[in-house]
PDB file of C-alpha atoms in Angstrom:
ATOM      1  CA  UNK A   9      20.369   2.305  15.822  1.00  0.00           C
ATOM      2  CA  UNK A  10      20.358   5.020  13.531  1.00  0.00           C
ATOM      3  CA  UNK A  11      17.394   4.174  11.821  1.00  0.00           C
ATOM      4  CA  UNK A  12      15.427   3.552  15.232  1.00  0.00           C
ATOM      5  CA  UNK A  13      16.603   7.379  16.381  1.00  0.00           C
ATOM      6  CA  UNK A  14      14.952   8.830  13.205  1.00  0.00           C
ATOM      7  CA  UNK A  15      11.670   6.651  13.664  1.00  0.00           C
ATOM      8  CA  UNK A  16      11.093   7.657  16.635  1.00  0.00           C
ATOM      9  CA  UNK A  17      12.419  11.351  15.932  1.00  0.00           C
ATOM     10  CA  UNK A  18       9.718  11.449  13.120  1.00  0.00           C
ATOM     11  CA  UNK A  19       7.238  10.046  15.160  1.00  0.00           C
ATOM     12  CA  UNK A  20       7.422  12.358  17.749  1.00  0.00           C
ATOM     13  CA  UNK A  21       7.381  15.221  15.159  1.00  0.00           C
ATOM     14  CA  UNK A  22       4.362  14.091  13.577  1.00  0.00           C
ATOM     15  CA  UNK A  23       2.420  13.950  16.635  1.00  0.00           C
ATOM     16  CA  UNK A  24       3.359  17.590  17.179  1.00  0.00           C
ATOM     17  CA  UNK A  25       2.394  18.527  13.676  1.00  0.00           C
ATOM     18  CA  UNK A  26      -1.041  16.624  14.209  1.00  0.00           C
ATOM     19  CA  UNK A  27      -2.346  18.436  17.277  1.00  0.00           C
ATOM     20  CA  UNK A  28      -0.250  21.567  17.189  1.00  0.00           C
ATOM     21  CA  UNK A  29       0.150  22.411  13.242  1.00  0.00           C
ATOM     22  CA  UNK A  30      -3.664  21.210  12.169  1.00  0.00           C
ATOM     23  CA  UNK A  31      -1.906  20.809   8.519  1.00  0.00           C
ATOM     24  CA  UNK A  32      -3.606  18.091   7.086  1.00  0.00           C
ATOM     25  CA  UNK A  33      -1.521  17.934   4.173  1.00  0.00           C
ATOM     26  CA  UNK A  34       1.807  18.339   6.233  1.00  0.00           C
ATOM     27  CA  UNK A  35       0.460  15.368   8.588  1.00  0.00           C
ATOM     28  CA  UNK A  36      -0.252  13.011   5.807  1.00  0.00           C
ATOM     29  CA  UNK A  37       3.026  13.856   4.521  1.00  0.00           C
ATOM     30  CA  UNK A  38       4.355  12.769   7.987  1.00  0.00           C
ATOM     31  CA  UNK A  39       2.244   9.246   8.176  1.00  0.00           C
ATOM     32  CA  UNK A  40       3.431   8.895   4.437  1.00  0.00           C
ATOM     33  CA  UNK A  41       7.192   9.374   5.138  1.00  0.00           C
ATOM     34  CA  UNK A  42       6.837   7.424   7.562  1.00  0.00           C
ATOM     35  CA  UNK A  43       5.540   4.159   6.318  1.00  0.00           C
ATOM     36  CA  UNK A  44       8.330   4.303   3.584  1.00  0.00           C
ATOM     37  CA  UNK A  45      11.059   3.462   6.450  1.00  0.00           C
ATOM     38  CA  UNK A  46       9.532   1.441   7.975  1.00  0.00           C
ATOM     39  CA  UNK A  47       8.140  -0.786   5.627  1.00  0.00           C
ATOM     40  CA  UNK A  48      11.588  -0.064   3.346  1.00  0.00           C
ATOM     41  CA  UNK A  49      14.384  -0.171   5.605  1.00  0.00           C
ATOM     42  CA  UNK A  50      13.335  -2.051   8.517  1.00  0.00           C
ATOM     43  CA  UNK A  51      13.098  -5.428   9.381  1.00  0.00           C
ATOM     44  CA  UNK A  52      11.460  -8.104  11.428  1.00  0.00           C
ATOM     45  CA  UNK A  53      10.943  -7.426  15.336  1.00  0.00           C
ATOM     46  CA  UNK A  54      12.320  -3.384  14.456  1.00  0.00           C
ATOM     47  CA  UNK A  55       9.732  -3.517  11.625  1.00  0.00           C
ATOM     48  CA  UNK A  56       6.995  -5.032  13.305  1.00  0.00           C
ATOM     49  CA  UNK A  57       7.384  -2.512  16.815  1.00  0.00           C
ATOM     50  CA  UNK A  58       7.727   0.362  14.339  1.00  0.00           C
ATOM     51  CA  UNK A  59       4.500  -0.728  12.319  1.00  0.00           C
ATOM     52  CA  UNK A  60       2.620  -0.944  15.754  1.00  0.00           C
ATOM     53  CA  UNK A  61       3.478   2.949  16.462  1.00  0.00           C
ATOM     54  CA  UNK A  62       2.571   3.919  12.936  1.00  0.00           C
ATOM     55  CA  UNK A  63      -0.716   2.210  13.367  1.00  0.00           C
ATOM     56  CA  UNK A  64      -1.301   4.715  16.288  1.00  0.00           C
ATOM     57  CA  UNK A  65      -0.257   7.803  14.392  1.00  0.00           C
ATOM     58  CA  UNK A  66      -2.463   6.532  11.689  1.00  0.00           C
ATOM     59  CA  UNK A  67      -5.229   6.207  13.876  1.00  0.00           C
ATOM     60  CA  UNK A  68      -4.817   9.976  15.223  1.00  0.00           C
ATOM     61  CA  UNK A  69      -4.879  11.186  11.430  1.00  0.00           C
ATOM     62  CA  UNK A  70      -8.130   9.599  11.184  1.00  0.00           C
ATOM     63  CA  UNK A  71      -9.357  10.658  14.222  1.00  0.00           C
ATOM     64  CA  UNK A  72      -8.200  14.448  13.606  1.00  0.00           C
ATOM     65  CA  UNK A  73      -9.549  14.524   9.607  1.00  0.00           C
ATOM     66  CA  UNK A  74     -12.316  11.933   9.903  1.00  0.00           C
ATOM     67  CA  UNK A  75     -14.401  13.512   6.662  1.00  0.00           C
ATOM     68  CA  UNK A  76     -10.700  13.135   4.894  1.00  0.00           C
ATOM     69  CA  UNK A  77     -11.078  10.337   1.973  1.00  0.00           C
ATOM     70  CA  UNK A  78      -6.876  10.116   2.691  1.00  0.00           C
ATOM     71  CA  UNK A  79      -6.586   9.534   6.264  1.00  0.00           C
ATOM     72  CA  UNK A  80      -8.717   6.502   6.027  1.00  0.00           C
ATOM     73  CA  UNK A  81      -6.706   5.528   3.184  1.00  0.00           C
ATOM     74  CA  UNK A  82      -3.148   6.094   5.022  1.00  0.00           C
ATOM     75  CA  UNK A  83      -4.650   4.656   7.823  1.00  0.00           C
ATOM     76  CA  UNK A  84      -5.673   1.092   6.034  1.00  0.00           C
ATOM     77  CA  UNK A  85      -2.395   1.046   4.317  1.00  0.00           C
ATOM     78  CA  UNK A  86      -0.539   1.008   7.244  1.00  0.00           C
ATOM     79  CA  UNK A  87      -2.598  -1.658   9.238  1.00  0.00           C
ATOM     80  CA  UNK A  88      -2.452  -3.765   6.043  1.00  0.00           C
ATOM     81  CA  UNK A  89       1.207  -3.399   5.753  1.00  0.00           C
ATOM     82  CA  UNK A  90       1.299  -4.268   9.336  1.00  0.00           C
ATOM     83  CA  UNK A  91       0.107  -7.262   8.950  1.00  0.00           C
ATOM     84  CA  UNK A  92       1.664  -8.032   6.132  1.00  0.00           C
ATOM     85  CA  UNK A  93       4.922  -7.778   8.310  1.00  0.00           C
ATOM     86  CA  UNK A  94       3.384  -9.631  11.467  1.00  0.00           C
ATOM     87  CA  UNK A  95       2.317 -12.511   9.369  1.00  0.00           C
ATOM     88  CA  UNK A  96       0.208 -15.380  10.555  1.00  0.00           C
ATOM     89  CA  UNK A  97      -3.439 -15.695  11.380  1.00  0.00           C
ATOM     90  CA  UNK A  98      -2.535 -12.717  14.011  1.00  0.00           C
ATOM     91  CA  UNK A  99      -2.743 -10.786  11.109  1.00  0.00           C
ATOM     92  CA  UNK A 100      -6.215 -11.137   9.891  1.00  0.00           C
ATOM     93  CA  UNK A 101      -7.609  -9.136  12.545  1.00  0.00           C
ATOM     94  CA  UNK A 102      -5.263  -6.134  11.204  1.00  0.00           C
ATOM     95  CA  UNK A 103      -6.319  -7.091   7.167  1.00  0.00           C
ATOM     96  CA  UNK A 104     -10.176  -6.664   8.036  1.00  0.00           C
ATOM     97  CA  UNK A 105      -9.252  -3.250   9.903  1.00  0.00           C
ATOM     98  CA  UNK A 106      -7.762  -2.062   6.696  1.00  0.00           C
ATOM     99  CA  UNK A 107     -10.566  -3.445   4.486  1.00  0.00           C
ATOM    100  CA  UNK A 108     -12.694  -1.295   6.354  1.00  0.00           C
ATOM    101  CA  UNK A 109     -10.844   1.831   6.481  1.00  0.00           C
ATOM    102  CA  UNK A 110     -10.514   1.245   2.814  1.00  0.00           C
ATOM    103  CA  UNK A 111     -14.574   0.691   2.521  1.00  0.00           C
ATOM    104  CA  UNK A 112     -15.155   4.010   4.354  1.00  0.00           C
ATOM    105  CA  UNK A 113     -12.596   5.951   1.993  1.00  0.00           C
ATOM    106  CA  UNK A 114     -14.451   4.897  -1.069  1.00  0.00           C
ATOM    107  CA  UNK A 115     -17.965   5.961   0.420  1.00  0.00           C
ATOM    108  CA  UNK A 116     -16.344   9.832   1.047  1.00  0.00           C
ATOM    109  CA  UNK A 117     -14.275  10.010  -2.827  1.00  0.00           C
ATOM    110  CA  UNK A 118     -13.205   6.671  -4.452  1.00  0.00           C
ATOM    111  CA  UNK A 119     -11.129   8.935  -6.584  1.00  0.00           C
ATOM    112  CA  UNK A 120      -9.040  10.202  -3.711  1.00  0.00           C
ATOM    113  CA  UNK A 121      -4.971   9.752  -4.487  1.00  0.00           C
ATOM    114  CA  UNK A 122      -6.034   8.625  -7.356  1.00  0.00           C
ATOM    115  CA  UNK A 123      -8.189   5.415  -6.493  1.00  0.00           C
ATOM    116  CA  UNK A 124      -5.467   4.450  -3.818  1.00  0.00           C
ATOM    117  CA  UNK A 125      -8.354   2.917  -1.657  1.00  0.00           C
ATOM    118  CA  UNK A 126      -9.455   0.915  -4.616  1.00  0.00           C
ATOM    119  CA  UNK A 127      -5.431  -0.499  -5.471  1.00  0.00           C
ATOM    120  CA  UNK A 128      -5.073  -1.354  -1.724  1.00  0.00           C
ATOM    121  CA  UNK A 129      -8.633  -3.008  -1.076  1.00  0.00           C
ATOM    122  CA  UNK A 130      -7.473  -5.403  -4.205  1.00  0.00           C
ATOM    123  CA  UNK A 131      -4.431  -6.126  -2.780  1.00  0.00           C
ATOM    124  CA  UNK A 132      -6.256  -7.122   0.206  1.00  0.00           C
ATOM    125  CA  UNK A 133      -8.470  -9.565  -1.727  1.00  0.00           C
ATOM    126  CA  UNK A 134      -5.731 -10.989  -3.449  1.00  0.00           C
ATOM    127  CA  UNK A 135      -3.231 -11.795  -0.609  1.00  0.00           C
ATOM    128  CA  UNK A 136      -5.725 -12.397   2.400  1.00  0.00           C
ATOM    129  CA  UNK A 137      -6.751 -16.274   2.333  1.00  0.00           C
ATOM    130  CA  UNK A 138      -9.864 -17.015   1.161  1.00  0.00           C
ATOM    131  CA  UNK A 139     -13.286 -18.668   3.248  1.00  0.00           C
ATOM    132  CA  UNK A 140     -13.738 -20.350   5.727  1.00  0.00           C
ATOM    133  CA  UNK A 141      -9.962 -18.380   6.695  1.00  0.00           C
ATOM    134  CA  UNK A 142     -10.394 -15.556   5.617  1.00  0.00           C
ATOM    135  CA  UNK A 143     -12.231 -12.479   3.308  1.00  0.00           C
ATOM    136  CA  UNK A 144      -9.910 -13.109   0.308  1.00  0.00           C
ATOM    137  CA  UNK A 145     -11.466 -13.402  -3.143  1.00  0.00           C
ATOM    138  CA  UNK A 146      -9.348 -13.150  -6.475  1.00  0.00           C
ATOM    139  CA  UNK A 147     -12.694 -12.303  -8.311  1.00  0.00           C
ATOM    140  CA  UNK A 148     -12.995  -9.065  -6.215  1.00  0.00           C
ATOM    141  CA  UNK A 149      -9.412  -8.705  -6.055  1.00  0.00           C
ATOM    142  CA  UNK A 150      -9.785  -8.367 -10.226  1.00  0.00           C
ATOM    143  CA  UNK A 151     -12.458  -5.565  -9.624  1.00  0.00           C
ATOM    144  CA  UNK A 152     -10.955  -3.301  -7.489  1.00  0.00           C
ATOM    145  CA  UNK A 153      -7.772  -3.331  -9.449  1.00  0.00           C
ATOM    146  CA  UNK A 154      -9.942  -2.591 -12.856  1.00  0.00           C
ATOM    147  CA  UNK A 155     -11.588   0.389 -11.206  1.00  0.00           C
ATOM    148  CA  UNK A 156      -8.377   1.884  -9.901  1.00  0.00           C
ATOM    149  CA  UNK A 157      -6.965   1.264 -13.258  1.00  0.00           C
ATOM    150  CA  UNK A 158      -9.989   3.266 -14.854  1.00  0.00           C
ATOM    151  CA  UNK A 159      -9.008   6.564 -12.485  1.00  0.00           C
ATOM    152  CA  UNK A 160      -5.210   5.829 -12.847  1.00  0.00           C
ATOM    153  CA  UNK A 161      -3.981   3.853 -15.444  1.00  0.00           C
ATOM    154  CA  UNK A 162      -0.298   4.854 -15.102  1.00  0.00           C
ATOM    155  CA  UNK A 163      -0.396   4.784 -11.980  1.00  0.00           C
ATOM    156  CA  UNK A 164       3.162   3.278 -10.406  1.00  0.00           C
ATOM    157  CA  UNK A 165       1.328   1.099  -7.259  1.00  0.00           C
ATOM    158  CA  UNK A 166      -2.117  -0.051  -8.873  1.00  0.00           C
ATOM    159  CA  UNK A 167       0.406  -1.228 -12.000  1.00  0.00           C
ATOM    160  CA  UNK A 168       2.886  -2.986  -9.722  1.00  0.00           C
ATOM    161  CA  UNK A 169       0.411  -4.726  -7.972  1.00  0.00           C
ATOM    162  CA  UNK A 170      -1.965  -5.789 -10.655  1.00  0.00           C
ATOM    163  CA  UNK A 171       0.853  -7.288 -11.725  1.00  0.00           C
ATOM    164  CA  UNK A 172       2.064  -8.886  -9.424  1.00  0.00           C
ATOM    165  CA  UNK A 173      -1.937 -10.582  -8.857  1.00  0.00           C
ATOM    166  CA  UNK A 174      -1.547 -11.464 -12.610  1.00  0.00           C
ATOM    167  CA  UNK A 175       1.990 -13.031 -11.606  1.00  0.00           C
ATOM    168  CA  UNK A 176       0.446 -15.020  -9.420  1.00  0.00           C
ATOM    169  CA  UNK A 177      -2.639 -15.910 -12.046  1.00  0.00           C
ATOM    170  CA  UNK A 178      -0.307 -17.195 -14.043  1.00  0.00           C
ATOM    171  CA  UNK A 179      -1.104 -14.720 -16.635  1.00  0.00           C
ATOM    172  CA  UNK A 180       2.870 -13.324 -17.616  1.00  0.00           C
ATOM    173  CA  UNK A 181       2.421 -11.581 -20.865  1.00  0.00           C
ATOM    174  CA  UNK A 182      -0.274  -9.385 -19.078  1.00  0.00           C
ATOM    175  CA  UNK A 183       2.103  -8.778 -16.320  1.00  0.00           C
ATOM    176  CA  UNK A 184       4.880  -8.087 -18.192  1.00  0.00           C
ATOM    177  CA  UNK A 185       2.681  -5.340 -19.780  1.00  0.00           C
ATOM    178  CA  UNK A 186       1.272  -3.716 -16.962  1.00  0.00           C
ATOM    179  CA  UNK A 187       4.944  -3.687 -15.263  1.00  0.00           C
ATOM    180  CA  UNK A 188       6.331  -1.731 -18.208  1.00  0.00           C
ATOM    181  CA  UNK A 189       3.603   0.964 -17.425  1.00  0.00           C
ATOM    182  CA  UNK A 190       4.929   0.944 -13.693  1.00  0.00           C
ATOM    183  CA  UNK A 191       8.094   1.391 -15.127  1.00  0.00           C
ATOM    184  CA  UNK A 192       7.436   4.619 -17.107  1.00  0.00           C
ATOM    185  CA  UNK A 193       5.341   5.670 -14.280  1.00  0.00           C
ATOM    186  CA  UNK A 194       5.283   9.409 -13.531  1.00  0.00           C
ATOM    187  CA  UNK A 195       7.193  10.575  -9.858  1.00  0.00           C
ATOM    188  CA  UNK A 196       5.181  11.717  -7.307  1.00  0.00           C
ATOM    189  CA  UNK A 197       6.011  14.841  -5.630  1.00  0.00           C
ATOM    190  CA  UNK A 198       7.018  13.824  -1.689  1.00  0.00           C
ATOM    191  CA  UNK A 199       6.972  10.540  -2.458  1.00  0.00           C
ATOM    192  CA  UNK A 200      10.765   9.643  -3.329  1.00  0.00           C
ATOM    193  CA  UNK A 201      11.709   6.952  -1.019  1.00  0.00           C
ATOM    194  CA  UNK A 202       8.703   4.866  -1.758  1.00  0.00           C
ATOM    195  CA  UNK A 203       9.087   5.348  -5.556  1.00  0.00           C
ATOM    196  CA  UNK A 204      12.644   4.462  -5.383  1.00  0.00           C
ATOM    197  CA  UNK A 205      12.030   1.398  -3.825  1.00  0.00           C
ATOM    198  CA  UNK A 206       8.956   0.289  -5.653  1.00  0.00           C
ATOM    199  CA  UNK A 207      10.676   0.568  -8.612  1.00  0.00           C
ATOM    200  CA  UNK A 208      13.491  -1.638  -7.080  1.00  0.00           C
ATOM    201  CA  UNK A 209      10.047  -4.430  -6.481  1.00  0.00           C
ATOM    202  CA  UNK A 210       9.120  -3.590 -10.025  1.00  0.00           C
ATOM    203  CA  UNK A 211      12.488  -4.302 -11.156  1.00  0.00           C
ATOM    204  CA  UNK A 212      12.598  -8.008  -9.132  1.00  0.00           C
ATOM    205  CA  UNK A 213       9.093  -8.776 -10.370  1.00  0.00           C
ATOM    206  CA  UNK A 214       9.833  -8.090 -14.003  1.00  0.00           C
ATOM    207  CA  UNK A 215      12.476 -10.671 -13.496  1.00  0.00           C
ATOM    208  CA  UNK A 216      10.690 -13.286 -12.310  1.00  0.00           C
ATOM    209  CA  UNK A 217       7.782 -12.775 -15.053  1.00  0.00           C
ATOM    210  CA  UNK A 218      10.594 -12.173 -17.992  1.00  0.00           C
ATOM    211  CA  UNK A 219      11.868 -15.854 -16.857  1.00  0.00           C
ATOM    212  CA  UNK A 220       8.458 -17.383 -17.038  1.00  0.00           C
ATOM    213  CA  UNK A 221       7.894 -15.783 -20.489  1.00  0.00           C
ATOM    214  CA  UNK A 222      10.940 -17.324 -21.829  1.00  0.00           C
ATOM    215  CA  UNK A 223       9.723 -20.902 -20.518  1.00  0.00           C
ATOM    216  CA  UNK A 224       6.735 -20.361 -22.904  1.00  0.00           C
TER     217      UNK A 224
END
């Protein structure tokens, strides 16, 4: 109950900072915050509901800083993770929403948060079935996480999830490596909570990869 009062506390902050404060930076901050409870320390139907309100307050970021590379980033990480927690071929309508947020943040500064577009579009690729399903491709999926790695390689989420797509490429010694560069990754400022628990999915997926490696 707790954690519902402060979503929906936070929420209705942010919507006051959006159309009141005209802070970009403070209402990124908000969607940002955000999206690290609820995809952290939620779950199922809570998660889900709480994903479906973000996805609004997204929306309004993008609507209020439409020339900003970020809120079409913010706003395609948050539909993705939204499906990602609604599952199901309900979710593919959500995954090509976020592909094309993504698309449209690379056309105004693929550089922006440091290539974020370009980790989160090859996430995309690599999770999202492939045709006649779906837009998935492990070939792009490949790309996307090269060029983010080109503008960020020490980057915390384009290392974790490389990795992870090399996990699932069978491909542990490269994982392994790329996951110790997630681990030495460098904190970003406002962004506690979802460092502290990527590290924790770092942490799990070194596991997994350091039990393959001794298997071979």
């Amino acid at each position: 109950m707790k954690i519902k009062t402060l979503i929906l506390a936070s929420s209705a902050f942010f919507c006051a900072q959006l159309w009141a404060g005209n802070d970009f930076l403070a209402d990124l901050s908000a969607v940002q915050h955000s999206w690290a409870t609820v995809n952290y320390e939620l779950q199922d139907d809570a998660k889900e509901k709480a994903f479906e309100a973000l996805v609004k307050e997204s929306e309004a970021l993008v609507e209020h800083y439409p020339e900003k590379a970020e809120s079409h980033i913010w706003h395609g990480i948050v539909q993705s993770s939204f499906a990602g927690a609604k599952g199901g071929l309900g979710a593919l309508g959500l995954a090509e929403a976020a592909k094309d947020e993504l698309e449209k943040a690379i056309k105004i500064d693929e550089n922006a948060l440091q290539g974020s577009a370009l980790t989160s579009l090859g996430t995309l690729y690599a999770k999202v079935p492939g045709w006649p399903i779906g837009f998935g491709s492990d070939k792009k999926a490949q790309n996307f996480f090269k060029k983010s790695l080109e503008i960020n390689p020490d980057g915390l989420d384009v290392n974790y999830f490389y990795a992870d797509f090399l996990y699932d490429e069978k491909k542990y010694q490269a994982a392994f490596e790329h996951l110790q560069k997630a681990k030495s990754a460098p904190k970003r400022d406002g962004r506690e909570k979802a460092d502290k628990y990527r590290q924790l999915e770092v942490d799990e997926l070194l596991a997994k990869v350091e039990k393959k490696l001794k298997k071979h």
